[in-house]
Structures are given as structure tokens and as C-alpha cells.
Short mmCIF file of C-alpha atoms in Angstrom, two decimals:
data_model
loop_
_atom_site.label_atom_id
_atom_site.label_comp_id
_atom_site.label_asym_id
_atom_site.label_seq_id
_atom_site.Cartn_x
_atom_site.Cartn_y
_atom_site.Cartn_z
CA MET W 318 -0.83 -58.83 46.29
CA ARG W 319 -0.73 -58.23 42.53
CA ILE W 320 0.76 -54.94 41.33
CA LEU W 321 0.60 -53.70 37.74
CA HIS W 322 3.29 -51.06 37.09
CA ILE W 323 2.83 -48.54 34.26
CA LEU W 324 6.20 -47.23 33.02
CA ASP W 325 7.79 -45.28 30.19
CA HIS W 326 10.62 -47.73 29.61
CA SER W 327 11.82 -51.16 30.66
CA ILE W 328 15.30 -51.89 31.88
CA PRO W 329 18.14 -51.88 31.04
CA LEU W 330 18.74 -48.24 30.16
CA HIS W 331 21.47 -45.88 31.33
CA SER W 332 19.40 -43.68 33.61
CA GLY W 333 18.40 -43.34 37.22
CA TYR W 334 14.77 -43.81 36.16
CA THR W 335 15.29 -47.38 35.04
CA PHE W 336 17.77 -48.29 37.78
CA ARG W 337 15.20 -47.23 40.37
CA THR W 338 12.45 -49.10 38.52
CA ALA W 339 14.46 -52.32 38.45
CA ALA W 340 15.24 -52.06 42.16
CA ILE W 341 11.61 -51.49 43.13
CA LEU W 342 10.34 -54.38 41.05
CA ARG W 343 12.89 -56.83 42.41
CA GLU W 344 12.45 -55.80 46.03
CA GLN W 345 8.67 -56.07 45.71
CA ARG W 346 9.07 -59.61 44.44
CA LYS W 347 11.24 -60.41 47.45
CA LEU W 348 8.30 -59.33 49.60
CA GLY W 349 6.20 -62.04 47.94
CA TRP W 350 4.15 -59.75 45.71
CA GLU W 351 3.37 -60.51 42.08
CA THR W 352 4.45 -57.67 39.81
CA PHE W 353 3.36 -57.05 36.23
CA HIS W 354 4.84 -54.41 33.96
CA LEU W 355 3.39 -52.35 31.12
CA THR W 356 5.47 -49.86 29.12
CA SER W 357 3.95 -46.93 27.25
CA PRO W 358 4.50 -46.11 23.55
CA LYS W 359 7.66 -44.28 24.67
CA GLN W 360 9.45 -47.65 24.82
CA GLU W 361 11.86 -47.53 21.90
CA ASN W 362 11.87 -50.12 19.11
CA CYS W 363 8.66 -51.70 20.35
CA THR W 364 7.74 -54.42 17.85
CA VAL W 365 6.17 -57.07 20.11
CA LEU W 366 3.28 -57.07 22.58
CA GLU W 367 5.18 -58.98 25.28
CA GLU W 368 8.88 -59.35 26.05
CA ASP W 369 11.23 -60.64 28.77
CA VAL W 370 14.01 -58.27 29.86
CA ASP W 371 16.50 -59.06 32.65
CA GLY W 372 14.23 -61.65 34.21
CA LEU W 373 11.11 -59.46 34.13
CA HIS W 374 8.11 -59.87 31.82
CA PHE W 375 6.93 -56.69 30.12
CA TYR W 376 3.70 -56.00 28.28
CA ARG W 377 4.25 -53.47 25.49
CA THR W 378 2.05 -50.71 24.15
CA PRO W 379 2.33 -50.27 20.37
CA PRO W 380 3.16 -46.76 19.13
CA ALA W 381 0.21 -44.45 18.60
CA LYS W 382 -0.74 -44.01 14.95
CA GLY W 383 -2.86 -41.70 12.85
CA PHE W 384 -3.17 -37.94 12.42
CA MET W 385 -2.98 -37.09 16.15
CA ALA W 386 0.21 -39.07 16.71
CA SER W 387 2.24 -36.73 14.50
CA LYS W 388 1.04 -33.37 15.85
CA PRO W 389 2.33 -31.42 18.88
CA VAL W 390 0.06 -31.68 21.96
CA LEU W 391 -2.28 -34.03 20.07
CA SER W 392 0.49 -36.63 20.05
CA GLU W 393 0.46 -36.66 23.84
CA ILE W 394 -3.31 -37.21 23.85
CA ALA W 395 -2.80 -40.07 21.39
CA LEU W 396 -0.13 -41.53 23.67
CA ILE W 397 -2.51 -41.40 26.66
CA GLN W 398 -5.27 -43.07 24.64
CA ALA W 399 -2.97 -45.82 23.38
CA THR W 400 -1.65 -46.50 26.88
CA ALA W 401 -5.15 -46.57 28.38
CA HIS W 402 -6.38 -49.02 25.74
CA ARG W 403 -3.48 -51.39 26.26
CA LEU W 404 -3.60 -51.01 30.05
CA GLU W 405 -7.25 -52.04 30.13
CA GLU W 406 -6.42 -55.15 28.07
CA VAL W 407 -3.58 -56.14 30.38
CA ALA W 408 -5.48 -55.33 33.58
CA LYS W 409 -8.36 -57.59 32.54
CA GLN W 410 -5.84 -60.33 31.84
CA VAL W 411 -3.69 -60.17 35.01
CA ARG W 412 -6.38 -58.81 37.41
CA PRO W 413 -4.12 -56.60 39.58
CA ASP W 414 -5.02 -55.40 43.06
CA VAL W 415 -3.27 -52.05 42.49
CA LEU W 416 -2.24 -49.96 39.49
CA HIS W 417 1.14 -48.29 40.15
CA ALA W 418 1.81 -45.48 37.65
CA HIS W 419 5.35 -44.09 37.45
CA SER W 420 5.77 -40.45 36.43
CA PRO W 421 5.27 -38.59 34.17
CA VAL W 422 1.58 -37.77 34.25
CA LEU W 423 1.16 -39.34 30.80
CA ASN W 424 1.20 -42.67 32.67
CA ALA W 425 -0.96 -41.50 35.58
CA ILE W 426 -3.92 -40.35 33.45
CA PRO W 427 -4.41 -43.74 31.73
CA ALA W 428 -4.07 -45.46 35.11
CA LEU W 429 -6.78 -43.22 36.53
CA GLN W 430 -9.07 -43.90 33.59
CA VAL W 431 -8.66 -47.67 33.76
CA GLY W 432 -8.64 -47.75 37.55
CA GLN W 433 -11.97 -45.93 37.72
CA LYS W 434 -13.50 -48.14 35.04
CA LEU W 435 -12.37 -51.42 36.60
CA GLY W 436 -12.51 -50.43 40.27
CA ILE W 437 -8.76 -50.69 40.90
CA PRO W 438 -6.96 -48.23 43.22
CA VAL W 439 -4.11 -46.17 41.72
CA VAL W 440 -0.75 -45.21 43.20
CA TYR W 441 1.15 -42.43 41.42
CA GLU W 442 4.92 -42.34 41.93
CA VAL W 443 6.47 -38.93 41.26
CA ARG W 444 10.21 -38.91 40.53
CA ALA W 445 10.32 -35.42 39.04
CA PHE W 446 7.78 -33.11 37.50
CA TRP W 447 7.36 -33.32 33.75
CA GLU W 448 7.15 -29.53 33.40
CA ASP W 449 10.52 -29.00 35.12
CA ALA W 450 12.24 -31.62 32.99
CA ALA W 451 10.84 -29.90 29.89
CA VAL W 452 12.49 -26.63 30.95
CA ASP W 453 15.90 -28.30 31.10
CA HIS W 454 15.34 -29.94 27.71
CA GLY W 455 14.43 -26.57 26.19
CA THR W 456 10.89 -27.58 25.18
CA SER W 457 9.17 -25.35 27.73
CA LYS W 458 9.75 -22.03 29.50
CA GLU W 459 9.45 -21.93 33.29
CA TRP W 460 5.97 -20.64 34.24
CA GLY W 461 5.06 -20.23 30.58
CA LEU W 462 1.71 -21.36 29.17
CA ARG W 463 2.81 -24.93 28.42
CA TYR W 464 4.57 -25.18 31.77
CA ARG W 465 1.46 -24.08 33.68
CA ALA W 466 -0.79 -26.40 31.64
CA THR W 467 1.46 -29.38 32.37
CA ARG W 468 1.67 -28.44 36.04
CA GLY W 469 -2.12 -28.28 36.16
CA LEU W 470 -2.39 -31.75 34.65
CA GLU W 471 0.04 -33.15 37.23
CA THR W 472 -1.96 -31.59 40.05
CA TYR W 473 -5.18 -32.98 38.57
CA ALA W 474 -3.73 -36.50 38.72
CA LEU W 475 -2.27 -36.05 42.20
CA LYS W 476 -5.66 -35.06 43.58
CA ARG W 477 -7.47 -38.04 42.07
CA VAL W 478 -5.19 -41.01 42.68
CA GLN W 479 -5.69 -42.95 45.90
CA ALA W 480 -2.06 -42.60 47.07
CA VAL W 481 1.06 -40.71 46.04
CA THR W 482 4.68 -41.76 46.51
CA THR W 483 7.73 -39.68 45.72
CA ILE W 484 11.49 -39.96 45.98
CA CYS W 485 12.45 -37.20 48.42
CA GLU W 486 11.26 -34.59 50.89
CA GLY W 487 11.72 -31.75 48.40
CA LEU W 488 9.15 -33.22 46.02
CA ARG W 489 6.86 -34.19 48.90
CA GLY W 490 6.80 -30.59 50.07
CA ASP W 491 5.92 -29.36 46.59
CA ILE W 492 3.13 -31.94 46.25
CA VAL W 493 1.60 -31.06 49.63
CA ALA W 494 1.81 -27.35 48.73
CA ARG W 495 -0.55 -28.08 45.81
CA GLY W 496 -3.30 -28.98 48.24
CA ILE W 497 -2.67 -32.72 48.43
CA PRO W 498 -3.26 -34.09 51.97
CA ALA W 499 0.05 -34.83 53.67
CA ASP W 500 -1.10 -38.29 54.80
CA LYS W 501 -1.69 -39.22 51.18
CA VAL W 502 2.00 -38.72 50.23
CA THR W 503 4.78 -41.16 51.19
CA VAL W 504 8.49 -40.77 50.48
CA ILE W 505 10.12 -43.88 49.00
CA PRO W 506 13.67 -42.51 48.89
CA ASN W 507 16.30 -43.22 46.30
CA ALA W 508 18.74 -45.87 47.44
CA VAL W 509 21.38 -48.30 46.23
CA ASP W 510 21.82 -52.05 46.02
CA ILE W 511 24.53 -52.09 48.68
CA GLU W 512 25.76 -55.59 47.80
CA LYS W 513 26.90 -54.37 44.37
CA PHE W 514 29.37 -51.87 45.83
CA GLN W 515 32.51 -52.82 47.74
CA VAL W 516 34.66 -50.52 49.87
CA GLY W 517 38.44 -50.59 49.70
CA ALA W 518 38.89 -52.06 46.22
CA GLN W 519 42.09 -50.97 44.49
CA PRO W 520 42.10 -49.45 41.00
CA ASP W 521 42.50 -51.91 38.15
CA PRO W 522 46.09 -51.22 37.00
CA ALA W 523 45.35 -52.16 33.39
CA LEU W 524 42.30 -49.87 33.20
CA GLN W 525 44.20 -47.13 35.01
CA ALA W 526 47.07 -47.36 32.54
CA ARG W 527 44.78 -47.52 29.51
CA LEU W 528 43.11 -44.28 30.57
CA GLY W 529 46.37 -42.57 31.48
CA LEU W 530 45.48 -42.06 35.15
CA GLN W 531 48.44 -43.65 36.90
CA GLY W 532 49.95 -41.37 39.53
CA LYS W 533 47.25 -38.73 39.03
CA THR W 534 44.71 -37.08 41.32
CA VAL W 535 41.48 -38.14 39.64
CA LEU W 536 38.24 -36.20 39.79
CA GLY W 537 35.26 -37.93 38.27
CA PHE W 538 31.64 -37.85 37.20
CA ILE W 539 29.75 -41.03 36.35
CA GLY W 540 26.25 -40.57 34.93
CA SER W 541 24.23 -38.93 32.17
CA PHE W 542 25.43 -35.67 30.64
CA TYR W 543 22.30 -33.51 30.99
CA ALA W 544 22.52 -29.71 31.05
CA TYR W 545 21.25 -29.51 34.64
CA GLU W 546 24.19 -31.65 35.81
CA GLY W 547 26.38 -28.55 35.40
CA LEU W 548 29.39 -30.33 33.94
CA ASN W 549 30.27 -27.14 32.08
CA VAL W 550 30.94 -25.54 35.49
CA LEU W 551 33.24 -28.43 36.39
CA LEU W 552 35.18 -27.89 33.16
CA ASP W 553 35.43 -24.15 33.88
CA ALA W 554 36.88 -25.00 37.30
CA LEU W 555 39.47 -27.44 35.96
CA PRO W 556 42.02 -24.82 34.73
CA LEU W 557 41.87 -23.18 38.16
CA MET W 558 42.63 -26.49 39.83
CA LEU W 559 45.39 -27.39 37.37
CA ARG W 560 47.27 -24.22 38.34
CA GLU W 561 47.52 -25.57 41.88
CA ASN W 562 47.89 -29.24 40.99
CA PRO W 563 49.02 -30.05 37.44
CA ASP W 564 48.57 -33.77 38.14
CA ILE W 565 44.78 -33.49 38.35
CA ARG W 566 42.80 -35.39 35.72
CA LEU W 567 39.05 -35.44 35.10
CA LEU W 568 37.32 -38.74 34.28
CA LEU W 569 33.89 -38.37 32.66
CA THR W 570 32.09 -41.69 32.33
CA GLY W 571 28.72 -41.76 30.59
CA GLY W 572 27.15 -39.78 27.80
CA GLY W 573 24.14 -37.74 26.80
CA HIS W 574 22.90 -34.54 25.20
CA GLN W 575 25.79 -32.38 26.39
CA GLU W 576 28.69 -34.63 25.37
CA THR W 577 29.57 -32.82 22.14
CA ALA W 578 29.31 -29.40 23.78
CA LEU W 579 31.55 -30.52 26.66
CA LYS W 580 34.23 -31.79 24.29
CA GLN W 581 34.12 -28.48 22.42
CA GLN W 582 34.38 -26.58 25.71
CA ALA W 583 37.39 -28.66 26.73
CA GLN W 584 39.14 -27.77 23.47
CA GLN W 585 38.38 -24.07 23.90
CA LEU W 586 39.78 -24.12 27.45
CA GLY W 587 42.86 -26.05 26.35
CA ILE W 588 42.23 -28.91 28.79
CA SER W 589 41.36 -31.77 26.44
CA GLU W 590 44.53 -33.64 27.42
CA GLN W 591 43.51 -33.52 31.10
CA ILE W 592 40.03 -34.97 30.52
CA VAL W 593 39.16 -38.59 29.76
CA PHE W 594 35.78 -39.21 28.11
CA THR W 595 35.12 -42.94 28.39
CA GLY W 596 31.64 -43.02 26.90
CA ARG W 597 29.00 -45.26 28.43
CA VAL W 598 30.16 -48.43 30.16
CA PRO W 599 28.19 -51.57 31.13
CA ASN W 600 26.48 -51.24 34.48
CA ALA W 601 28.41 -54.21 35.84
CA ASP W 602 31.69 -52.37 35.11
CA VAL W 603 30.74 -49.11 36.84
CA PRO W 604 32.36 -50.03 40.22
CA GLN W 605 35.73 -50.39 38.44
CA TYR W 606 35.46 -46.78 37.29
CA TYR W 607 34.49 -45.56 40.76
CA ASP W 608 37.68 -47.21 42.02
CA LEU W 609 39.75 -45.01 39.70
CA VAL W 610 38.40 -41.76 41.19
CA ASP W 611 39.66 -39.86 44.23
CA VAL W 612 36.78 -37.35 44.37
CA LEU W 613 33.38 -37.70 42.66
CA VAL W 614 32.10 -34.25 41.69
CA TYR W 615 28.40 -33.44 41.15
CA PRO W 616 28.04 -29.78 40.05
CA ARG W 617 24.26 -29.66 39.49
CA LEU W 618 22.93 -26.23 38.53
CA PRO W 619 20.36 -24.36 40.68
CA MET W 620 16.85 -24.76 39.24
CA ARG W 621 13.52 -26.21 40.38
CA LEU W 622 14.42 -29.69 39.14
CA THR W 623 17.67 -29.92 41.08
CA GLU W 624 16.38 -28.11 44.16
CA LEU W 625 13.52 -30.58 44.53
CA VAL W 626 14.94 -33.90 43.28
CA THR W 627 17.58 -36.10 44.90
CA PRO W 628 19.94 -37.92 42.50
CA LEU W 629 21.13 -41.53 42.72
CA LYS W 630 24.78 -41.13 41.77
CA PRO W 631 26.13 -39.57 45.00
CA LEU W 632 24.62 -42.51 46.88
CA GLU W 633 26.43 -44.94 44.59
CA ALA W 634 29.70 -43.11 45.24
CA MET W 635 29.17 -43.30 49.01
CA ALA W 636 28.33 -47.00 48.73
CA GLN W 637 31.66 -47.53 46.94
CA GLY W 638 33.45 -45.70 49.75
CA ARG W 639 34.41 -42.73 47.56
CA LEU W 640 34.67 -39.02 48.42
CA VAL W 641 31.79 -36.83 47.27
CA ALA W 642 31.83 -33.12 46.41
CA ALA W 643 28.55 -31.59 45.25
CA SER W 644 26.86 -28.27 44.59
CA ASP W 645 24.63 -26.96 47.35
CA VAL W 646 21.29 -27.43 45.53
CA GLY W 647 18.41 -28.78 47.58
CA GLY W 648 18.58 -32.30 46.19
CA HIS W 649 22.21 -32.62 47.30
CA ARG W 650 21.65 -31.01 50.70
CA GLU W 651 19.05 -33.69 51.42
CA LEU W 652 21.66 -36.41 50.85
CA ILE W 653 24.96 -34.96 52.02
CA GLN W 654 25.89 -33.87 55.54
CA PRO W 655 28.58 -31.21 54.94
CA ASN W 656 32.10 -32.24 56.01
CA VAL W 657 30.72 -35.55 57.33
CA THR W 658 29.54 -37.61 54.36
CA GLY W 659 30.84 -35.17 51.72
CA VAL W 660 31.53 -31.53 50.94
CA LEU W 661 29.35 -28.87 49.30
CA PHE W 662 30.30 -25.91 47.11
CA ARG W 663 28.22 -23.01 45.80
CA ALA W 664 26.17 -24.03 42.78
CA ASP W 665 27.15 -22.53 39.42
CA ASP W 666 30.39 -21.15 40.92
CA ALA W 667 33.51 -22.57 39.26
CA ALA W 668 35.87 -20.73 41.62
CA ASP W 669 34.21 -22.11 44.74
CA LEU W 670 34.08 -25.60 43.23
CA ALA W 671 37.83 -25.41 42.59
CA LYS W 672 38.55 -24.12 46.09
CA VAL W 673 36.46 -26.77 47.90
CA VAL W 674 37.68 -29.71 45.82
CA LEU W 675 41.33 -28.65 46.05
CA ASP W 676 41.00 -28.32 49.82
CA LEU W 677 39.52 -31.80 50.08
CA ALA W 678 42.17 -33.32 47.81
CA ALA W 679 44.94 -31.65 49.85
CA HIS W 680 43.84 -33.17 53.18
CA PRO W 681 43.90 -36.97 52.84
CA GLU W 682 43.77 -37.30 56.62
CA ARG W 683 40.05 -36.38 56.36
CA TRP W 684 39.28 -39.07 53.83
CA PRO W 685 38.87 -42.24 55.92
CA ALA W 686 36.26 -40.79 58.29
CA MET W 687 34.30 -39.20 55.44
CA LYS W 688 34.31 -42.38 53.36
CA SER W 689 33.23 -44.44 56.37
CA ALA W 690 30.39 -42.03 57.21
CA GLY W 691 29.10 -42.10 53.64
CA ARG W 692 29.14 -45.87 53.48
CA HIS W 693 27.40 -46.13 56.86
CA TYR W 694 24.68 -43.74 55.66
CA VAL W 695 23.75 -45.85 52.65
CA GLU W 696 24.05 -49.12 54.58
CA THR W 697 21.67 -48.05 57.33
CA GLU W 698 19.29 -45.63 55.59
CA ARG W 699 19.62 -45.65 51.82
CA ASN W 700 19.34 -49.29 50.76
CA TRP W 701 16.53 -50.57 48.56
CA ALA W 702 15.17 -53.07 51.06
CA ASN W 703 14.50 -50.24 53.53
CA SER W 704 12.99 -47.96 50.92
CA VAL W 705 10.70 -50.49 49.24
CA SER W 706 9.48 -51.85 52.58
CA ARG W 707 7.47 -48.63 52.92
CA TYR W 708 5.07 -49.92 50.27
CA GLN W 709 3.90 -52.45 52.85
CA HIS W 710 2.05 -49.60 54.56
CA ILE W 711 0.53 -48.26 51.32
CA TYR W 712 -0.85 -51.10 49.20
CA PRO W 713 -2.74 -52.98 51.95
CA ALA W 714 -4.30 -49.73 53.17
CA LEU W 715 -5.65 -49.10 49.67
CA LEU W 716 -7.30 -52.50 49.56
CA ASN W 717 -8.77 -51.95 53.03
CA GLY W 718 -10.21 -48.62 51.95
CA LYS W 719 -8.20 -46.58 54.42
CA ARG W 720 -6.58 -44.29 51.84
CA ARG W 721 -8.37 -41.53 49.98
#
């Protein structure tokens, strides 16, 4: 089995998108499949046509050029054309059995074009919808003209590919509601590489001292600072929690679009001394930072993106045997069993966040069972070997002509 993946970016990058990509590619190789990898013009600093990254060989697509490449809307058409041209070159060279396009739809359309031309079936993997991500980034208004046009393009691709995979039940339900046959859509859930996370490790004293966290109750967030993550709500809740427990500290590890705004908010609230911004850390060092935290807090805001999409980070926290507190958006409810594998608070409600987290922190007798249940959940259900094994029922069926 030869699979040609069409992606926006190669690894390593600090995002769930690329962590998931790396896991899928490596698990597919363990199954004995040959995988090939093409990145679109979105790959940054692309100066070569082929490149090895972290043991994987990537074919690159040069940036689109000319008049269209510099104009809104037209630039996206130019990107599709450039990707399709390069994809056809690579497909003729490696002769894949299946084209596997990873969202957004700007990768699915070229795959459809080349797949139809060369007679290769196409799988489209949906991790989130492009139109919803654009709302969070401020480049589109929900249900506005651009939003509806993008949604229409996604639906167009979903109807024409031979199989659809997605990361969670929320997205599967949305896809089926667009008129896509249910038996055409398979959930390949987010998961973790369980071997990389160890339960029971003690905090590194030197790192703990360097960050000023010795003897403190540490709340933490490890990930990208996007607006939809709701970290501003967590900062609003911190003064309320400090009134009850002055020894609380907040560890924010990562970075992103909201970092400057969060630091300004911390200054305005007078809590800068109680917050540690570490910046991004190497992926191999992330478990050390998990070990510093008593409660991982994920305050995602309520919106279509967070209601439909399950994140990776709470699973990583469970794998590390850490406590998880999260907002009650749909993506979190799909992962967390309340008061068993974690606790939930009302989304976009700083007072309820403070109340729930303080209650959890004040009852350490609850911690061992909750940590054990979270770890058991990822060990038995949310590991990459289990998730990726589901492709064994998709790819062969395409080659046998059993899928639409």
C-alpha cells in the first residue's frame, strides 16, 4: 500500500496539526505501508523541491507566483493550482495507491483534480473546518458571505472524495448533516504516543526553583495561545482564586497570537508576579513542564470550532497522570468524563472556573483516582496505534471499489 499525503506543513511545528500528522505517518509505516509526503506552498521558507525532516522525506511545492498570488481570493486559487501541478508531478513519480489530503479544503481540491485525472482514489481528512478557523482569526464573519462560500467549497469536496476521515464525533455529525453518507465518514480520533508520557515523575527541583514554583499550587496551560483557547478567562479567574489561596501560581507554556495581549491583561489585573510565561519549549522537554503542574486548565471559549473539535492537550495531560479542568464545550465533553477523568466548568465564566478549580485543588484525596482514570482512558482508547489502525478498513476498501 502506497499512500501520498498532501499537507500544509511538515513537522516539526508547535501545533496539534503537525503532532497528529507525525503520529499518523509513523504509525502507518509500522503497519508496513509506504508513505509519501507533499507540502503545499503554505510550507514556510520553502527553497528546495525535496527535503528530509525528522526521518520523513517531504516533497515541496514552490510558492505560487504572478499576479494572482498577491491578490485576495485569487491567491487561494493560485495556491490550489500550484499544489495540483506539483502533486501531479509527484504522483506520477511515486505511483501511490491512495491520495490522502489533510484539511483544509485547499489541499482536498488539488487531490480531487489529480485523483480524477490519474485514476487514484482520494481520502479527505477533516481536522477542523477552514471557515470556522477563519472566524477565530478575524478574517471571516460567522455565516457571512466568505464563510458561506468556504463552507460550500468544503461540502463540494466532501461529496466528491471517495472517503472522509475526521478527528471526532462532533465533526462527523456536522459532515453527515451536510448530506454526506454516514458510511463514508470514519472517525480517526486524536490520541497520544503513550510511551512518551510517564506517570508519577517528580518535578525537576532545578526547573521548579528557576521558575519560582517551589511550595506553590501550580495551575498550568501548555499549548498555543489562540483566542479560542480562552486564556483571558483563566487570567480573569486568577484574582478570585488568589483571594482563597495566595500560593497559587499560573504556568503558561507555549506562545502564539494572544501572548502580548495576555501579558498586558496580567499587568492590568495586577497578577504578573503570579504568572510564569515560559515561551515555547522543545517538544522533548514538555513532560518536565507537565510535572510542575497540579491542575492543567483548558478554558476554551464556546464557538463552533470548540464545540465540534476535540483538542490534543487534555489527552497529553491525562497520559502524564495530571489533573484536568476544562470548559464544558463540546470538544471537551467528548474527551472528559466529569468527576472521573477530569472536571468541567461553564465556558466563558471566570467565577465558575475559579470555583471548580479551587474545589479540586482543595480535595487532594480525589486526585489519585482521577489521575488513574485519565491515564487508563488514554492507554486503552486514545493511543495512536488504536486510532491509526482504523485506516486498515478504509484504504483497502477504496482499492477494492467498495467505497463511494
